[in-house]
Amino acid sequence: KTPGRPGRLLAPAMADLSGALCDARARSASTLEKIAAQLAVAMPELGWSVCEPLFMPLLLDLEVPKSLIAICWVISPSMGFFLQPFIGALSDKYG
């Protein structure tokens, strides 16, 4: 033991941990995992693409002012424009 250098005690444990993380990242995803990831993204998109065209006639039947309907059309792309880079940065940072 070297006095005043407690980090030396943790060095072997940290080396083992970093090696395990590198091995886990090096493993590529199987075809089934890739398909599952694509389906996880595709299902909400499919649901949104089916519901959005049905939503506007419903709002018109409820006599919602057209200015508010226009805001409904603007919110989705604008939120995507601002949220996608933020979520991408979080994904890059935390995996």
Short mmCIF file of N, CA and C in Angstrom, two decimals, residues 7-93:
data_model
loop_
_atom_site.label_atom_id
_atom_site.label_comp_id
_atom_site.label_asym_id
_atom_site.label_seq_id
_atom_site.Cartn_x
_atom_site.Cartn_y
_atom_site.Cartn_z
N GLY A 7 -6.48 5.41 -4.44
CA GLY A 7 -6.97 4.96 -5.73
C GLY A 7 -6.30 3.70 -6.21
N ARG A 8 -5.10 3.43 -5.71
CA ARG A 8 -4.38 2.22 -6.12
C ARG A 8 -5.10 0.97 -5.66
N LEU A 9 -5.85 1.07 -4.56
CA LEU A 9 -6.58 -0.09 -4.08
C LEU A 9 -7.73 -0.44 -5.00
N LEU A 10 -8.29 0.56 -5.66
CA LEU A 10 -9.44 0.34 -6.54
C LEU A 10 -9.05 0.01 -7.97
N ALA A 11 -7.80 0.19 -8.33
CA ALA A 11 -7.38 0.03 -9.71
C ALA A 11 -7.70 -1.36 -10.28
N PRO A 12 -7.40 -2.48 -9.57
CA PRO A 12 -7.73 -3.79 -10.16
C PRO A 12 -9.23 -3.97 -10.37
N ALA A 13 -10.03 -3.52 -9.43
CA ALA A 13 -11.49 -3.67 -9.56
C ALA A 13 -12.01 -2.82 -10.72
N MET A 14 -11.48 -1.62 -10.90
CA MET A 14 -11.92 -0.76 -12.00
C MET A 14 -11.50 -1.36 -13.34
N ALA A 15 -10.32 -1.99 -13.39
CA ALA A 15 -9.87 -2.62 -14.64
C ALA A 15 -10.81 -3.76 -15.02
N ASP A 16 -11.22 -4.57 -14.04
CA ASP A 16 -12.16 -5.65 -14.33
C ASP A 16 -13.48 -5.12 -14.82
N LEU A 17 -13.97 -4.04 -14.21
CA LEU A 17 -15.24 -3.46 -14.60
C LEU A 17 -15.17 -2.88 -15.99
N SER A 18 -14.11 -2.14 -16.30
CA SER A 18 -14.02 -1.54 -17.63
C SER A 18 -13.86 -2.61 -18.70
N GLY A 19 -13.20 -3.71 -18.39
CA GLY A 19 -13.08 -4.80 -19.35
C GLY A 19 -14.43 -5.43 -19.65
N ALA A 20 -15.26 -5.58 -18.62
CA ALA A 20 -16.59 -6.16 -18.81
C ALA A 20 -17.46 -5.23 -19.65
N LEU A 21 -17.35 -3.93 -19.43
CA LEU A 21 -18.13 -2.99 -20.21
C LEU A 21 -17.71 -3.00 -21.67
N CYS A 22 -16.42 -3.09 -21.91
CA CYS A 22 -15.94 -3.13 -23.29
C CYS A 22 -16.42 -4.39 -23.99
N ASP A 23 -16.43 -5.52 -23.29
CA ASP A 23 -16.91 -6.76 -23.89
C ASP A 23 -18.39 -6.67 -24.23
N ALA A 24 -19.18 -6.04 -23.35
CA ALA A 24 -20.62 -5.92 -23.59
C ALA A 24 -20.89 -5.00 -24.78
N ARG A 25 -20.11 -3.95 -24.94
CA ARG A 25 -20.33 -3.03 -26.06
C ARG A 25 -19.86 -3.64 -27.37
N ALA A 26 -18.86 -4.51 -27.32
CA ALA A 26 -18.31 -5.09 -28.54
C ALA A 26 -19.28 -6.11 -29.15
N ARG A 27 -20.14 -6.69 -28.36
CA ARG A 27 -21.09 -7.69 -28.86
C ARG A 27 -22.11 -7.01 -29.76
N SER A 28 -22.27 -7.51 -30.96
CA SER A 28 -23.26 -6.92 -31.86
C SER A 28 -24.62 -7.54 -31.59
N ALA A 29 -25.64 -6.80 -31.92
CA ALA A 29 -27.01 -7.27 -31.68
C ALA A 29 -27.36 -8.37 -32.69
N SER A 30 -28.13 -9.33 -32.24
CA SER A 30 -28.57 -10.40 -33.14
C SER A 30 -29.67 -9.85 -34.05
N THR A 31 -29.98 -10.61 -35.07
CA THR A 31 -31.02 -10.21 -36.01
C THR A 31 -32.36 -10.06 -35.29
N LEU A 32 -32.65 -10.95 -34.38
CA LEU A 32 -33.91 -10.88 -33.64
C LEU A 32 -33.98 -9.61 -32.79
N GLU A 33 -32.86 -9.25 -32.16
CA GLU A 33 -32.82 -8.02 -31.37
C GLU A 33 -33.01 -6.79 -32.24
N LYS A 34 -32.43 -6.81 -33.43
CA LYS A 34 -32.58 -5.68 -34.35
C LYS A 34 -34.03 -5.54 -34.82
N ILE A 35 -34.67 -6.66 -35.11
CA ILE A 35 -36.08 -6.63 -35.53
C ILE A 35 -36.95 -6.14 -34.38
N ALA A 36 -36.67 -6.60 -33.16
CA ALA A 36 -37.45 -6.15 -32.00
C ALA A 36 -37.30 -4.66 -31.79
N ALA A 37 -36.10 -4.13 -31.97
CA ALA A 37 -35.89 -2.68 -31.82
C ALA A 37 -36.65 -1.91 -32.89
N GLN A 38 -36.66 -2.41 -34.12
CA GLN A 38 -37.39 -1.74 -35.19
C GLN A 38 -38.90 -1.76 -34.93
N LEU A 39 -39.40 -2.88 -34.43
CA LEU A 39 -40.83 -2.96 -34.12
C LEU A 39 -41.20 -2.04 -32.96
N ALA A 40 -40.30 -1.89 -32.00
CA ALA A 40 -40.57 -0.99 -30.88
C ALA A 40 -40.71 0.45 -31.35
N VAL A 41 -40.02 0.81 -32.41
CA VAL A 41 -40.12 2.16 -32.96
C VAL A 41 -41.31 2.26 -33.92
N ALA A 42 -41.56 1.20 -34.67
CA ALA A 42 -42.59 1.24 -35.71
C ALA A 42 -44.01 1.27 -35.14
N MET A 43 -44.25 0.58 -34.05
CA MET A 43 -45.62 0.50 -33.52
C MET A 43 -46.18 1.86 -33.09
N PRO A 44 -45.45 2.67 -32.31
CA PRO A 44 -46.01 3.99 -31.98
C PRO A 44 -46.19 4.87 -33.22
N GLU A 45 -45.29 4.76 -34.18
CA GLU A 45 -45.43 5.54 -35.41
C GLU A 45 -46.66 5.11 -36.19
N LEU A 46 -46.90 3.82 -36.25
CA LEU A 46 -48.09 3.32 -36.94
C LEU A 46 -49.35 3.79 -36.23
N GLY A 47 -49.35 3.72 -34.91
CA GLY A 47 -50.51 4.19 -34.16
C GLY A 47 -50.76 5.67 -34.38
N TRP A 48 -49.70 6.45 -34.40
CA TRP A 48 -49.85 7.89 -34.61
C TRP A 48 -50.38 8.17 -36.02
N SER A 49 -49.86 7.45 -37.01
CA SER A 49 -50.29 7.70 -38.39
C SER A 49 -51.75 7.29 -38.62
N VAL A 50 -52.25 6.35 -37.84
CA VAL A 50 -53.66 5.95 -37.96
C VAL A 50 -54.55 6.93 -37.20
N CYS A 51 -54.13 7.35 -36.02
CA CYS A 51 -54.98 8.19 -35.17
C CYS A 51 -55.05 9.64 -35.61
N GLU A 52 -53.96 10.17 -36.14
CA GLU A 52 -53.96 11.60 -36.47
C GLU A 52 -54.99 11.97 -37.54
N PRO A 53 -55.13 11.21 -38.64
CA PRO A 53 -56.18 11.57 -39.61
C PRO A 53 -57.59 11.46 -39.05
N LEU A 54 -57.79 10.58 -38.08
CA LEU A 54 -59.12 10.43 -37.48
C LEU A 54 -59.40 11.51 -36.43
N PHE A 55 -58.35 12.09 -35.90
CA PHE A 55 -58.48 13.07 -34.83
C PHE A 55 -59.03 14.40 -35.34
N MET A 56 -58.60 14.84 -36.50
CA MET A 56 -59.03 16.15 -37.02
C MET A 56 -60.52 16.19 -37.35
N PRO A 57 -61.07 15.19 -38.03
CA PRO A 57 -62.53 15.23 -38.24
C PRO A 57 -63.32 15.22 -36.93
N LEU A 58 -62.80 14.54 -35.93
CA LEU A 58 -63.46 14.54 -34.62
C LEU A 58 -63.48 15.95 -34.05
N LEU A 59 -62.35 16.66 -34.14
CA LEU A 59 -62.32 18.04 -33.65
C LEU A 59 -63.27 18.94 -34.43
N LEU A 60 -63.38 18.71 -35.73
CA LEU A 60 -64.33 19.50 -36.53
C LEU A 60 -65.77 19.20 -36.14
N ASP A 61 -66.07 17.94 -35.86
CA ASP A 61 -67.42 17.58 -35.40
C ASP A 61 -67.73 18.20 -34.04
N LEU A 62 -66.72 18.38 -33.21
CA LEU A 62 -66.92 19.01 -31.91
C LEU A 62 -66.92 20.54 -32.00
N GLU A 63 -66.82 21.05 -33.22
CA GLU A 63 -66.84 22.49 -33.50
C GLU A 63 -65.72 23.25 -32.78
N VAL A 64 -64.56 22.63 -32.78
CA VAL A 64 -63.37 23.30 -32.25
C VAL A 64 -62.96 24.36 -33.28
N PRO A 65 -62.60 25.56 -32.83
CA PRO A 65 -62.20 26.59 -33.79
C PRO A 65 -61.02 26.14 -34.65
N LYS A 66 -61.04 26.57 -35.92
CA LYS A 66 -60.00 26.13 -36.85
C LYS A 66 -58.62 26.63 -36.44
N SER A 67 -58.56 27.74 -35.72
CA SER A 67 -57.25 28.22 -35.26
C SER A 67 -56.63 27.24 -34.28
N LEU A 68 -57.45 26.63 -33.41
CA LEU A 68 -56.92 25.63 -32.47
C LEU A 68 -56.54 24.34 -33.19
N ILE A 69 -57.28 23.99 -34.24
CA ILE A 69 -56.93 22.81 -35.02
C ILE A 69 -55.58 23.04 -35.71
N ALA A 70 -55.34 24.25 -36.18
CA ALA A 70 -54.05 24.56 -36.80
C ALA A 70 -52.92 24.41 -35.79
N ILE A 71 -53.17 24.81 -34.56
CA ILE A 71 -52.16 24.66 -33.51
C ILE A 71 -51.88 23.18 -33.27
N CYS A 72 -52.92 22.35 -33.32
CA CYS A 72 -52.72 20.90 -33.17
C CYS A 72 -51.81 20.35 -34.25
N TRP A 73 -51.95 20.85 -35.48
CA TRP A 73 -51.11 20.38 -36.58
C TRP A 73 -49.68 20.87 -36.43
N VAL A 74 -49.47 22.01 -35.80
CA VAL A 74 -48.14 22.59 -35.68
C VAL A 74 -47.37 21.99 -34.50
N ILE A 75 -48.06 21.59 -33.45
CA ILE A 75 -47.39 21.13 -32.24
C ILE A 75 -46.55 19.87 -32.50
N SER A 76 -47.09 18.90 -33.19
CA SER A 76 -46.39 17.64 -33.38
C SER A 76 -45.04 17.80 -34.09
N PRO A 77 -44.99 18.42 -35.26
CA PRO A 77 -43.68 18.55 -35.90
C PRO A 77 -42.72 19.46 -35.13
N SER A 78 -43.26 20.51 -34.52
CA SER A 78 -42.36 21.41 -33.80
C SER A 78 -41.78 20.73 -32.55
N MET A 79 -42.58 19.93 -31.86
CA MET A 79 -42.06 19.20 -30.70
C MET A 79 -41.00 18.19 -31.15
N GLY A 80 -41.26 17.52 -32.26
CA GLY A 80 -40.27 16.60 -32.79
C GLY A 80 -38.98 17.31 -33.18
N PHE A 81 -39.11 18.49 -33.74
CA PHE A 81 -37.93 19.26 -34.16
C PHE A 81 -37.05 19.61 -32.97
N PHE A 82 -37.68 19.95 -31.85
CA PHE A 82 -36.90 20.34 -30.68
C PHE A 82 -36.52 19.16 -29.79
N LEU A 83 -37.37 18.15 -29.70
CA LEU A 83 -37.10 17.04 -28.78
C LEU A 83 -36.15 15.99 -29.36
N GLN A 84 -36.17 15.76 -30.67
CA GLN A 84 -35.33 14.71 -31.23
C GLN A 84 -33.85 14.94 -30.98
N PRO A 85 -33.30 16.14 -31.18
CA PRO A 85 -31.88 16.32 -30.86
C PRO A 85 -31.58 16.13 -29.37
N PHE A 86 -32.49 16.55 -28.52
CA PHE A 86 -32.29 16.38 -27.07
C PHE A 86 -32.28 14.90 -26.70
N ILE A 87 -33.24 14.14 -27.21
CA ILE A 87 -33.31 12.72 -26.92
C ILE A 87 -32.12 11.99 -27.54
N GLY A 88 -31.69 12.42 -28.73
CA GLY A 88 -30.51 11.82 -29.34
C GLY A 88 -29.26 12.06 -28.52
N ALA A 89 -29.12 13.27 -27.97
CA ALA A 89 -27.96 13.56 -27.12
C ALA A 89 -27.99 12.72 -25.86
N LEU A 90 -29.18 12.54 -25.27
CA LEU A 90 -29.29 11.68 -24.08
C LEU A 90 -28.95 10.23 -24.43
N SER A 91 -29.38 9.79 -25.60
CA SER A 91 -29.09 8.44 -26.03
C SER A 91 -27.59 8.25 -26.25
N ASP A 92 -26.94 9.23 -26.83
CA ASP A 92 -25.49 9.15 -27.03
C ASP A 92 -24.75 9.14 -25.71
N LYS A 93 -25.24 9.92 -24.77
CA LYS A 93 -24.54 10.04 -23.48
C LYS A 93 -24.74 8.81 -22.60
#
